[in-house]
């Protein structure tokens, strides 16, 4: 498998994603076999935004591979402000063997990858969250034997998480339904991207604003109605009024027949998902998803950096 960065979900082939899913499961089953995979390697992790799961799963995951993780918060200012993104990339490449970056603007990820001489991993930006999507397809493949038979629906705000999920689903040939309120869908460019990939893979992709058009589903997925960085642009009352009909709850699980509910977290309980469903272990795999972040990311790191 050859790719030199992990930046967005439309940049890997189906086989590359399947290989990453398989490697994630292998590492999860036998972590001791990978205890030296990153020996002597250091990973610089840039975080422009808050993080719990991503920060901890990368840091501890890298330690489990025998490598060293360095956290870079906001102390050096926003990427591109105190120094150019290109200089950030070139300086970090002097010391680190890879760069993990959570940024506001996807162009910062593109700039880092363009100018770094080491692999760059996107740990969330405004457009994508590919580490999340990879972990989620690891989780889905643990719940369902045949990915080609699974129907996934994402309900709520079209955002980085839904973009990554729909692109990865299209690549893998997984049927994907995106349900958003009117005016809260993905950009035309993102829809074009997913439709092009789906036309090659044969995946079914549907975008609707109509909750009654969901039909039967296997997996229901949701995420926050207001993503990090967009808080100031949104009037909370307006958000609640727009999105409340799209809340994921037990009634929706019954209506669709779905057996699994997913959420990337942090969850805004009683908004995009009810507390009762989030906590219901009959359906909810949210902590399996959280754990799989680490194994999926370790698969990416081993692929990009392993001996
Ligand atoms: N869409 C959310 C995901 C958080 C992991 C955000 O960007 O804030």
PDB file of C-alpha atoms and ligand atoms in Angstrom:
ATOM      1  CA  UNK A   1       0.000   0.000   0.000  1.00  0.00           C
ATOM      2  CA  UNK A   2       1.589   3.300  -0.974  1.00  0.00           C
ATOM      3  CA  UNK A   3       0.467   6.668   0.253  1.00  0.00           C
ATOM      4  CA  UNK A   4       2.637   9.226   1.970  1.00  0.00           C
ATOM      5  CA  UNK A   5       0.097  11.226   4.004  1.00  0.00           C
ATOM      6  CA  UNK A   6      -3.360  10.643   5.522  1.00  0.00           C
ATOM      7  CA  UNK A   7      -5.211  13.846   4.735  1.00  0.00           C
ATOM      8  CA  UNK A   8      -8.712  13.228   3.425  1.00  0.00           C
ATOM      9  CA  UNK A   9     -11.040  10.347   2.683  1.00  0.00           C
ATOM     10  CA  UNK A  10     -11.085  10.617  -1.078  1.00  0.00           C
ATOM     11  CA  UNK A  11      -7.329  10.040  -1.382  1.00  0.00           C
ATOM     12  CA  UNK A  12      -7.115   6.333  -0.541  1.00  0.00           C
ATOM     13  CA  UNK A  13      -8.277   3.426  -2.657  1.00  0.00           C
ATOM     14  CA  UNK A  14     -10.758   0.840  -1.433  1.00  0.00           C
ATOM     15  CA  UNK A  15      -7.908  -1.661  -1.007  1.00  0.00           C
ATOM     16  CA  UNK A  16      -5.830   0.816   0.996  1.00  0.00           C
ATOM     17  CA  UNK A  17      -8.723   1.463   3.375  1.00  0.00           C
ATOM     18  CA  UNK A  18      -9.479  -2.252   3.693  1.00  0.00           C
ATOM     19  CA  UNK A  19      -5.786  -2.869   4.453  1.00  0.00           C
ATOM     20  CA  UNK A  20      -5.841  -0.151   7.142  1.00  0.00           C
ATOM     21  CA  UNK A  21      -9.000  -1.648   8.702  1.00  0.00           C
ATOM     22  CA  UNK A  22      -7.414  -5.074   8.701  1.00  0.00           C
ATOM     23  CA  UNK A  23      -4.135  -3.782  10.174  1.00  0.00           C
ATOM     24  CA  UNK A  24      -6.032  -1.867  12.885  1.00  0.00           C
ATOM     25  CA  UNK A  25      -7.729  -5.106  13.932  1.00  0.00           C
ATOM     26  CA  UNK A  26      -4.420  -6.998  13.866  1.00  0.00           C
ATOM     27  CA  UNK A  27      -2.763  -4.388  16.097  1.00  0.00           C
ATOM     28  CA  UNK A  28      -5.805  -4.404  18.392  1.00  0.00           C
ATOM     29  CA  UNK A  29      -5.615  -8.204  18.724  1.00  0.00           C
ATOM     30  CA  UNK A  30      -1.825  -8.380  19.222  1.00  0.00           C
ATOM     31  CA  UNK A  31      -0.496  -5.005  20.403  1.00  0.00           C
ATOM     32  CA  UNK A  32       2.699  -6.622  21.735  1.00  0.00           C
ATOM     33  CA  UNK A  33       3.701  -7.547  18.170  1.00  0.00           C
ATOM     34  CA  UNK A  34       3.831  -3.821  17.343  1.00  0.00           C
ATOM     35  CA  UNK A  35       5.505  -2.596  20.559  1.00  0.00           C
ATOM     36  CA  UNK A  36       8.620  -1.472  18.654  1.00  0.00           C
ATOM     37  CA  UNK A  37       7.006  -0.474  15.364  1.00  0.00           C
ATOM     38  CA  UNK A  38       7.789   3.218  15.977  1.00  0.00           C
ATOM     39  CA  UNK A  39      10.947   2.736  18.057  1.00  0.00           C
ATOM     40  CA  UNK A  40      13.157   5.811  17.820  1.00  0.00           C
ATOM     41  CA  UNK A  41      10.441   7.789  15.999  1.00  0.00           C
ATOM     42  CA  UNK A  42       8.883  11.053  17.186  1.00  0.00           C
ATOM     43  CA  UNK A  43       5.515  12.467  16.149  1.00  0.00           C
ATOM     44  CA  UNK A  44       4.755  16.197  16.510  1.00  0.00           C
ATOM     45  CA  UNK A  45       1.062  16.817  17.182  1.00  0.00           C
ATOM     46  CA  UNK A  46      -0.337  20.274  16.435  1.00  0.00           C
ATOM     47  CA  UNK A  47      -3.701  21.137  17.992  1.00  0.00           C
ATOM     48  CA  UNK A  48      -5.393  24.402  17.037  1.00  0.00           C
ATOM     49  CA  UNK A  49      -8.668  23.184  18.568  1.00  0.00           C
ATOM     50  CA  UNK A  50      -9.634  21.319  21.770  1.00  0.00           C
ATOM     51  CA  UNK A  51      -9.390  17.549  21.866  1.00  0.00           C
ATOM     52  CA  UNK A  52      -9.899  14.663  24.262  1.00  0.00           C
ATOM     53  CA  UNK A  53     -10.051  11.429  22.241  1.00  0.00           C
ATOM     54  CA  UNK A  54      -7.744  12.493  19.427  1.00  0.00           C
ATOM     55  CA  UNK A  55      -5.039  13.844  21.717  1.00  0.00           C
ATOM     56  CA  UNK A  56      -5.106  10.932  24.140  1.00  0.00           C
ATOM     57  CA  UNK A  57      -5.513   8.183  21.538  1.00  0.00           C
ATOM     58  CA  UNK A  58      -2.599   9.493  19.470  1.00  0.00           C
ATOM     59  CA  UNK A  59      -0.352  10.061  22.498  1.00  0.00           C
ATOM     60  CA  UNK A  60      -1.004   6.714  24.164  1.00  0.00           C
ATOM     61  CA  UNK A  61      -1.237   4.918  20.816  1.00  0.00           C
ATOM     62  CA  UNK A  62       2.202   6.196  19.795  1.00  0.00           C
ATOM     63  CA  UNK A  63       3.608   5.087  23.181  1.00  0.00           C
ATOM     64  CA  UNK A  64       2.162   1.601  22.569  1.00  0.00           C
ATOM     65  CA  UNK A  65       4.125   1.502  19.293  1.00  0.00           C
ATOM     66  CA  UNK A  66       7.349   2.450  21.106  1.00  0.00           C
ATOM     67  CA  UNK A  67       7.397   5.985  19.682  1.00  0.00           C
ATOM     68  CA  UNK A  68       7.380   9.443  21.232  1.00  0.00           C
ATOM     69  CA  UNK A  69       4.552  11.977  20.873  1.00  0.00           C
ATOM     70  CA  UNK A  70       5.024  15.718  21.324  1.00  0.00           C
ATOM     71  CA  UNK A  71       1.938  17.904  21.974  1.00  0.00           C
ATOM     72  CA  UNK A  72       1.975  21.379  20.471  1.00  0.00           C
ATOM     73  CA  UNK A  73      -1.000  23.432  21.625  1.00  0.00           C
ATOM     74  CA  UNK A  74      -1.790  27.066  20.973  1.00  0.00           C
ATOM     75  CA  UNK A  75       1.440  28.388  22.517  1.00  0.00           C
ATOM     76  CA  UNK A  76       2.904  29.075  19.091  1.00  0.00           C
ATOM     77  CA  UNK A  77      -0.217  30.827  17.873  1.00  0.00           C
ATOM     78  CA  UNK A  78      -2.467  29.897  14.993  1.00  0.00           C
ATOM     79  CA  UNK A  79      -0.791  28.130  12.081  1.00  0.00           C
ATOM     80  CA  UNK A  80       0.222  30.651   9.477  1.00  0.00           C
ATOM     81  CA  UNK A  81       0.017  33.663  11.820  1.00  0.00           C
ATOM     82  CA  UNK A  82       3.275  33.699  13.834  1.00  0.00           C
ATOM     83  CA  UNK A  83       5.050  31.896  11.033  1.00  0.00           C
ATOM     84  CA  UNK A  84       4.025  30.567   7.664  1.00  0.00           C
ATOM     85  CA  UNK A  85       2.495  27.098   7.424  1.00  0.00           C
ATOM     86  CA  UNK A  86       5.358  26.179   5.094  1.00  0.00           C
ATOM     87  CA  UNK A  87       7.937  27.193   7.726  1.00  0.00           C
ATOM     88  CA  UNK A  88       6.043  25.304  10.421  1.00  0.00           C
ATOM     89  CA  UNK A  89       6.162  22.206   8.208  1.00  0.00           C
ATOM     90  CA  UNK A  90       9.840  22.583   7.340  1.00  0.00           C
ATOM     91  CA  UNK A  91      10.913  23.222  10.940  1.00  0.00           C
ATOM     92  CA  UNK A  92       8.960  20.291  12.354  1.00  0.00           C
ATOM     93  CA  UNK A  93      10.397  18.063   9.615  1.00  0.00           C
ATOM     94  CA  UNK A  94      13.882  18.779  11.051  1.00  0.00           C
ATOM     95  CA  UNK A  95      12.987  16.916  14.243  1.00  0.00           C
ATOM     96  CA  UNK A  96       9.857  14.843  13.871  1.00  0.00           C
ATOM     97  CA  UNK A  97       9.234  11.704  11.835  1.00  0.00           C
ATOM     98  CA  UNK A  98       5.566  12.580  11.293  1.00  0.00           C
ATOM     99  CA  UNK A  99       3.158  15.463  11.893  1.00  0.00           C
ATOM    100  CA  UNK A 100      -0.375  15.043  13.250  1.00  0.00           C
ATOM    101  CA  UNK A 101      -2.451  18.209  12.903  1.00  0.00           C
ATOM    102  CA  UNK A 102      -5.904  19.355  14.059  1.00  0.00           C
ATOM    103  CA  UNK A 103      -6.571  22.654  12.347  1.00  0.00           C
ATOM    104  CA  UNK A 104      -9.338  25.106  11.552  1.00  0.00           C
ATOM    105  CA  UNK A 105      -8.705  25.312   7.838  1.00  0.00           C
ATOM    106  CA  UNK A 106      -8.129  22.361   5.532  1.00  0.00           C
ATOM    107  CA  UNK A 107      -5.688  24.520   3.570  1.00  0.00           C
ATOM    108  CA  UNK A 108      -3.337  24.355   6.583  1.00  0.00           C
ATOM    109  CA  UNK A 109      -3.285  20.555   6.268  1.00  0.00           C
ATOM    110  CA  UNK A 110      -2.632  20.866   2.540  1.00  0.00           C
ATOM    111  CA  UNK A 111       0.176  23.359   3.209  1.00  0.00           C
ATOM    112  CA  UNK A 112       1.771  21.159   5.862  1.00  0.00           C
ATOM    113  CA  UNK A 113       1.729  18.154   3.535  1.00  0.00           C
ATOM    114  CA  UNK A 114       3.090  20.182   0.651  1.00  0.00           C
ATOM    115  CA  UNK A 115       6.072  21.511   2.597  1.00  0.00           C
ATOM    116  CA  UNK A 116       6.845  18.787   5.162  1.00  0.00           C
ATOM    117  CA  UNK A 117       9.386  16.139   4.279  1.00  0.00           C
ATOM    118  CA  UNK A 118       7.626  13.718   6.662  1.00  0.00           C
ATOM    119  CA  UNK A 119       4.116  12.211   6.594  1.00  0.00           C
ATOM    120  CA  UNK A 120       1.211  14.420   7.699  1.00  0.00           C
ATOM    121  CA  UNK A 121      -1.944  13.023   9.321  1.00  0.00           C
ATOM    122  CA  UNK A 122      -5.164  15.060   9.443  1.00  0.00           C
ATOM    123  CA  UNK A 123      -6.525  14.915  13.007  1.00  0.00           C
ATOM    124  CA  UNK A 124      -9.620  16.978  12.016  1.00  0.00           C
ATOM    125  CA  UNK A 125     -10.119  20.129  10.026  1.00  0.00           C
ATOM    126  CA  UNK A 126     -13.169  22.037   8.845  1.00  0.00           C
ATOM    127  CA  UNK A 127     -13.750  19.611   5.951  1.00  0.00           C
ATOM    128  CA  UNK A 128     -12.634  16.161   7.101  1.00  0.00           C
ATOM    129  CA  UNK A 129     -12.036  13.872  10.069  1.00  0.00           C
ATOM    130  CA  UNK A 130     -10.465  10.861   8.346  1.00  0.00           C
ATOM    131  CA  UNK A 131      -9.080   9.212  11.497  1.00  0.00           C
ATOM    132  CA  UNK A 132     -12.616   9.179  12.880  1.00  0.00           C
ATOM    133  CA  UNK A 133     -14.079   7.667   9.713  1.00  0.00           C
ATOM    134  CA  UNK A 134     -11.411   4.970   9.605  1.00  0.00           C
ATOM    135  CA  UNK A 135     -12.035   4.067  13.255  1.00  0.00           C
ATOM    136  CA  UNK A 136     -15.769   4.029  12.550  1.00  0.00           C
ATOM    137  CA  UNK A 137     -15.417   1.592   9.675  1.00  0.00           C
ATOM    138  CA  UNK A 138     -13.245  -0.597  11.921  1.00  0.00           C
ATOM    139  CA  UNK A 139     -16.143  -0.528  14.392  1.00  0.00           C
ATOM    140  CA  UNK A 140     -18.791  -1.183  11.727  1.00  0.00           C
ATOM    141  CA  UNK A 141     -16.748  -4.104  10.411  1.00  0.00           C
ATOM    142  CA  UNK A 142     -16.603  -5.527  13.954  1.00  0.00           C
ATOM    143  CA  UNK A 143     -20.407  -5.373  14.143  1.00  0.00           C
ATOM    144  CA  UNK A 144     -21.215  -6.585  10.595  1.00  0.00           C
ATOM    145  CA  UNK A 145     -19.384  -9.311   8.676  1.00  0.00           C
ATOM    146  CA  UNK A 146     -20.024  -7.983   5.178  1.00  0.00           C
ATOM    147  CA  UNK A 147     -19.528  -4.245   4.693  1.00  0.00           C
ATOM    148  CA  UNK A 148     -21.119  -4.398   1.252  1.00  0.00           C
ATOM    149  CA  UNK A 149     -24.443  -5.340   2.892  1.00  0.00           C
ATOM    150  CA  UNK A 150     -24.471  -2.582   5.517  1.00  0.00           C
ATOM    151  CA  UNK A 151     -26.678   0.505   5.313  1.00  0.00           C
ATOM    152  CA  UNK A 152     -25.425   3.557   7.212  1.00  0.00           C
ATOM    153  CA  UNK A 153     -27.382   6.773   7.760  1.00  0.00           C
ATOM    154  CA  UNK A 154     -25.915   9.989   9.133  1.00  0.00           C
ATOM    155  CA  UNK A 155     -28.469  12.408  10.539  1.00  0.00           C
ATOM    156  CA  UNK A 156     -27.864  16.036  11.474  1.00  0.00           C
ATOM    157  CA  UNK A 157     -25.452  18.727  10.380  1.00  0.00           C
ATOM    158  CA  UNK A 158     -23.300  18.058   7.317  1.00  0.00           C
ATOM    159  CA  UNK A 159     -19.806  18.591   8.675  1.00  0.00           C
ATOM    160  CA  UNK A 160     -16.252  17.230   8.729  1.00  0.00           C
ATOM    161  CA  UNK A 161     -17.406  13.928  10.231  1.00  0.00           C
ATOM    162  CA  UNK A 162     -20.226  13.344   7.746  1.00  0.00           C
ATOM    163  CA  UNK A 163     -17.972  14.356   4.831  1.00  0.00           C
ATOM    164  CA  UNK A 164     -15.358  11.811   5.857  1.00  0.00           C
ATOM    165  CA  UNK A 165     -17.912   9.091   6.508  1.00  0.00           C
ATOM    166  CA  UNK A 166     -19.741   9.534   3.200  1.00  0.00           C
ATOM    167  CA  UNK A 167     -16.514   9.602   1.176  1.00  0.00           C
ATOM    168  CA  UNK A 168     -15.141   6.522   2.910  1.00  0.00           C
ATOM    169  CA  UNK A 169     -18.499   4.734   2.578  1.00  0.00           C
ATOM    170  CA  UNK A 170     -18.582   5.528  -1.146  1.00  0.00           C
ATOM    171  CA  UNK A 171     -15.024   4.247  -1.558  1.00  0.00           C
ATOM    172  CA  UNK A 172     -15.835   1.048   0.309  1.00  0.00           C
ATOM    173  CA  UNK A 173     -19.127   0.482  -1.524  1.00  0.00           C
ATOM    174  CA  UNK A 174     -21.244   0.971   1.604  1.00  0.00           C
ATOM    175  CA  UNK A 175     -24.777   2.349   1.154  1.00  0.00           C
ATOM    176  CA  UNK A 176     -24.933   5.763   2.811  1.00  0.00           C
ATOM    177  CA  UNK A 177     -27.871   8.063   3.457  1.00  0.00           C
ATOM    178  CA  UNK A 178     -27.250  11.614   4.611  1.00  0.00           C
ATOM    179  CA  UNK A 179     -30.205  13.373   6.220  1.00  0.00           C
ATOM    180  CA  UNK A 180     -29.824  17.071   6.970  1.00  0.00           C
ATOM    181  CA  UNK A 181     -32.229  19.962   7.456  1.00  0.00           C
ATOM    182  CA  UNK A 182     -32.720  22.136   4.385  1.00  0.00           C
ATOM    183  CA  UNK A 183     -29.744  24.450   3.965  1.00  0.00           C
ATOM    184  CA  UNK A 184     -27.510  22.349   6.264  1.00  0.00           C
ATOM    185  CA  UNK A 185     -26.233  19.911   3.641  1.00  0.00           C
ATOM    186  CA  UNK A 186     -22.717  19.504   2.268  1.00  0.00           C
ATOM    187  CA  UNK A 187     -21.218  21.823  -0.331  1.00  0.00           C
ATOM    188  CA  UNK A 188     -21.914  21.076  -3.986  1.00  0.00           C
ATOM    189  CA  UNK A 189     -18.219  20.241  -4.389  1.00  0.00           C
ATOM    190  CA  UNK A 190     -18.393  17.637  -1.613  1.00  0.00           C
ATOM    191  CA  UNK A 191     -21.557  16.100  -3.108  1.00  0.00           C
ATOM    192  CA  UNK A 192     -19.821  15.928  -6.489  1.00  0.00           C
ATOM    193  CA  UNK A 193     -16.836  14.204  -4.920  1.00  0.00           C
ATOM    194  CA  UNK A 194     -18.955  11.554  -3.221  1.00  0.00           C
ATOM    195  CA  UNK A 195     -21.110  10.964  -6.312  1.00  0.00           C
ATOM    196  CA  UNK A 196     -18.050  10.510  -8.496  1.00  0.00           C
ATOM    197  CA  UNK A 197     -16.537   7.966  -6.091  1.00  0.00           C
ATOM    198  CA  UNK A 198     -19.886   6.175  -5.732  1.00  0.00           C
ATOM    199  CA  UNK A 199     -20.315   5.984  -9.506  1.00  0.00           C
ATOM    200  CA  UNK A 200     -17.029   4.061  -9.680  1.00  0.00           C
ATOM    201  CA  UNK A 201     -17.578   1.809  -6.657  1.00  0.00           C
ATOM    202  CA  UNK A 202     -21.291   1.198  -7.255  1.00  0.00           C
ATOM    203  CA  UNK A 203     -22.133   2.476  -3.767  1.00  0.00           C
ATOM    204  CA  UNK A 204     -25.573   3.935  -3.206  1.00  0.00           C
ATOM    205  CA  UNK A 205     -25.441   7.501  -1.886  1.00  0.00           C
ATOM    206  CA  UNK A 206     -28.577   9.426  -0.965  1.00  0.00           C
ATOM    207  CA  UNK A 207     -28.959  12.932   0.406  1.00  0.00           C
ATOM    208  CA  UNK A 208     -32.358  13.979   1.694  1.00  0.00           C
ATOM    209  CA  UNK A 209     -33.904  16.469   4.103  1.00  0.00           C
ATOM    210  CA  UNK A 210     -36.834  14.140   4.762  1.00  0.00           C
ATOM    211  CA  UNK A 211     -36.580  11.956   7.877  1.00  0.00           C
ATOM    212  CA  UNK A 212     -39.495   9.893   6.556  1.00  0.00           C
ATOM    213  CA  UNK A 213     -37.382   8.913   3.535  1.00  0.00           C
ATOM    214  CA  UNK A 214     -34.842   7.038   5.685  1.00  0.00           C
ATOM    215  CA  UNK A 215     -36.331   3.591   5.166  1.00  0.00           C
ATOM    216  CA  UNK A 216     -34.585   0.668   6.809  1.00  0.00           C
ATOM    217  CA  UNK A 217     -31.033   1.144   8.073  1.00  0.00           C
ATOM    218  CA  UNK A 218     -28.435  -0.849   9.989  1.00  0.00           C
ATOM    219  CA  UNK A 219     -26.418   1.981  11.516  1.00  0.00           C
ATOM    220  CA  UNK A 220     -27.551   5.433  12.602  1.00  0.00           C
ATOM    221  CA  UNK A 221     -24.811   8.021  13.121  1.00  0.00           C
ATOM    222  CA  UNK A 222     -24.999  11.547  14.457  1.00  0.00           C
ATOM    223  CA  UNK A 223     -22.685  14.371  15.573  1.00  0.00           C
ATOM    224  CA  UNK A 224     -22.964  17.825  17.094  1.00  0.00           C
ATOM    225  CA  UNK A 225     -25.212  20.373  15.397  1.00  0.00           C
ATOM    226  CA  UNK A 226     -22.503  23.058  15.842  1.00  0.00           C
ATOM    227  CA  UNK A 227     -18.883  22.106  15.125  1.00  0.00           C
ATOM    228  CA  UNK A 228     -15.796  23.596  16.778  1.00  0.00           C
ATOM    229  CA  UNK A 229     -15.014  26.973  15.299  1.00  0.00           C
ATOM    230  CA  UNK A 230     -18.619  27.641  14.185  1.00  0.00           C
ATOM    231  CA  UNK A 231     -20.011  28.485  17.637  1.00  0.00           C
ATOM    232  CA  UNK A 232     -20.000  32.257  17.128  1.00  0.00           C
ATOM    233  CA  UNK A 233     -21.871  32.072  13.799  1.00  0.00           C
ATOM    234  CA  UNK A 234     -24.841  30.229  15.266  1.00  0.00           C
ATOM    235  CA  UNK A 235     -27.855  31.338  17.236  1.00  0.00           C
ATOM    236  CA  UNK A 236     -28.539  28.493  19.682  1.00  0.00           C
ATOM    237  CA  UNK A 237     -32.350  28.851  19.638  1.00  0.00           C
ATOM    238  CA  UNK A 238     -32.307  28.796  15.871  1.00  0.00           C
ATOM    239  CA  UNK A 239     -30.073  25.703  15.819  1.00  0.00           C
ATOM    240  CA  UNK A 240     -32.351  23.850  18.227  1.00  0.00           C
ATOM    241  CA  UNK A 241     -35.477  24.778  16.249  1.00  0.00           C
ATOM    242  CA  UNK A 242     -33.904  23.686  12.957  1.00  0.00           C
ATOM    243  CA  UNK A 243     -32.375  20.439  14.116  1.00  0.00           C
ATOM    244  CA  UNK A 244     -34.696  19.088  16.824  1.00  0.00           C
ATOM    245  CA  UNK A 245     -36.810  17.142  14.269  1.00  0.00           C
ATOM    246  CA  UNK A 246     -33.535  15.375  13.355  1.00  0.00           C
ATOM    247  CA  UNK A 247     -32.756  14.175  16.873  1.00  0.00           C
ATOM    248  CA  UNK A 248     -31.552  10.567  17.072  1.00  0.00           C
ATOM    249  CA  UNK A 249     -33.568   8.636  19.668  1.00  0.00           C
ATOM    250  CA  UNK A 250     -35.123   5.245  20.412  1.00  0.00           C
ATOM    251  CA  UNK A 251     -38.138   6.000  18.223  1.00  0.00           C
ATOM    252  CA  UNK A 252     -35.859   6.526  15.223  1.00  0.00           C
ATOM    253  CA  UNK A 253     -34.023   3.265  15.931  1.00  0.00           C
ATOM    254  CA  UNK A 254     -37.398   1.467  16.003  1.00  0.00           C
ATOM    255  CA  UNK A 255     -38.625   3.198  12.827  1.00  0.00           C
ATOM    256  CA  UNK A 256     -35.503   2.309  10.827  1.00  0.00           C
ATOM    257  CA  UNK A 257     -34.824  -1.094  12.380  1.00  0.00           C
ATOM    258  CA  UNK A 258     -31.210  -0.039  12.961  1.00  0.00           C
ATOM    259  CA  UNK A 259     -29.281  -2.117  15.496  1.00  0.00           C
ATOM    260  CA  UNK A 260     -26.331   0.221  16.025  1.00  0.00           C
ATOM    261  CA  UNK A 261     -26.067   3.898  16.937  1.00  0.00           C
ATOM    262  CA  UNK A 262     -22.786   5.771  16.568  1.00  0.00           C
ATOM    263  CA  UNK A 263     -21.459   9.162  17.674  1.00  0.00           C
ATOM    264  CA  UNK A 264     -17.920  10.500  17.352  1.00  0.00           C
ATOM    265  CA  UNK A 265     -18.279  12.510  20.626  1.00  0.00           C
ATOM    266  CA  UNK A 266     -18.343  14.896  22.332  1.00  0.00           C
ATOM    267  CA  UNK A 267     -22.107  14.373  22.476  1.00  0.00           C
ATOM    268  CA  UNK A 268     -24.578  17.130  23.266  1.00  0.00           C
ATOM    269  CA  UNK A 269     -27.044  14.989  25.133  1.00  0.00           C
ATOM    270  CA  UNK A 270     -30.741  15.720  24.568  1.00  0.00           C
ATOM    271  CA  UNK A 271     -29.760  17.649  21.442  1.00  0.00           C
ATOM    272  CA  UNK A 272     -28.518  15.475  18.545  1.00  0.00           C
ATOM    273  CA  UNK A 273     -28.975  12.284  20.614  1.00  0.00           C
ATOM    274  CA  UNK A 274     -30.983  11.397  23.697  1.00  0.00           C
ATOM    275  CA  UNK A 275     -29.105  10.436  26.851  1.00  0.00           C
ATOM    276  CA  UNK A 276     -31.131   7.223  27.029  1.00  0.00           C
ATOM    277  CA  UNK A 277     -29.976   6.077  23.564  1.00  0.00           C
ATOM    278  CA  UNK A 278     -26.370   7.241  23.993  1.00  0.00           C
ATOM    279  CA  UNK A 279     -26.178   5.159  27.192  1.00  0.00           C
ATOM    280  CA  UNK A 280     -28.122   2.163  25.837  1.00  0.00           C
ATOM    281  CA  UNK A 281     -25.543  -0.587  25.343  1.00  0.00           C
ATOM    282  CA  UNK A 282     -28.019  -2.565  23.240  1.00  0.00           C
ATOM    283  CA  UNK A 283     -27.453  -0.019  20.455  1.00  0.00           C
ATOM    284  CA  UNK A 284     -24.660   2.356  21.386  1.00  0.00           C
ATOM    285  CA  UNK A 285     -21.077   1.590  20.312  1.00  0.00           C
ATOM    286  CA  UNK A 286     -19.688   5.027  21.135  1.00  0.00           C
ATOM    287  CA  UNK A 287     -16.913   3.772  23.405  1.00  0.00           C
ATOM    288  CA  UNK A 288     -15.950   1.008  20.954  1.00  0.00           C
ATOM    289  CA  UNK A 289     -15.590   3.809  18.398  1.00  0.00           C
ATOM    290  CA  UNK A 290     -13.486   5.825  20.853  1.00  0.00           C
ATOM    291  CA  UNK A 291     -11.187   2.873  21.534  1.00  0.00           C
ATOM    292  CA  UNK A 292     -10.875   2.105  17.834  1.00  0.00           C
ATOM    293  CA  UNK A 293      -9.584   5.623  17.216  1.00  0.00           C
ATOM    294  CA  UNK A 294      -6.309   4.459  18.749  1.00  0.00           C
ATOM    295  CA  UNK A 295      -6.052   1.202  16.786  1.00  0.00           C
ATOM    296  CA  UNK A 296      -7.036   2.857  13.506  1.00  0.00           C
ATOM    297  CA  UNK A 297      -4.530   5.677  13.970  1.00  0.00           C
ATOM    298  CA  UNK A 298      -1.852   3.171  14.927  1.00  0.00           C
ATOM    299  CA  UNK A 299      -2.549   1.361  11.671  1.00  0.00           C
ATOM    300  CA  UNK A 300      -2.045   4.654   9.798  1.00  0.00           C
ATOM    301  CA  UNK A 301       1.183   5.372  11.709  1.00  0.00           C
ATOM    302  CA  UNK A 302       2.577   1.880  11.160  1.00  0.00           C
ATOM    303  CA  UNK A 303       1.705   2.093   7.461  1.00  0.00           C
ATOM    304  CA  UNK A 304       3.299   5.508   7.026  1.00  0.00           C
ATOM    305  CA  UNK A 305       6.295   5.036   9.339  1.00  0.00           C
ATOM    306  CA  UNK A 306       6.729   1.383  10.195  1.00  0.00           C
ATOM    307  CA  UNK A 307       9.876  -0.456   9.198  1.00  0.00           C
TER     308      UNK A 307
HETATM  309  N1  LIG B   1     -17.913  17.913  13.980  1.00  0.00           N
HETATM  310  C1  LIG B   1     -17.248  18.008  15.265  1.00  0.00           C
HETATM  311  C2  LIG B   1     -16.424  16.778  15.511  1.00  0.00           C
HETATM  312  C3  LIG B   1     -15.729  16.719  16.834  1.00  0.00           C
HETATM  313  C4  LIG B   1     -14.890  15.502  17.041  1.00  0.00           C
HETATM  314  C5  LIG B   1     -16.409  19.263  15.305  1.00  0.00           C
HETATM  315  O1  LIG B   1     -15.708  19.542  14.340  1.00  0.00           O
HETATM  316  O2  LIG B   1     -16.448  19.973  16.302  1.00  0.00           O
END
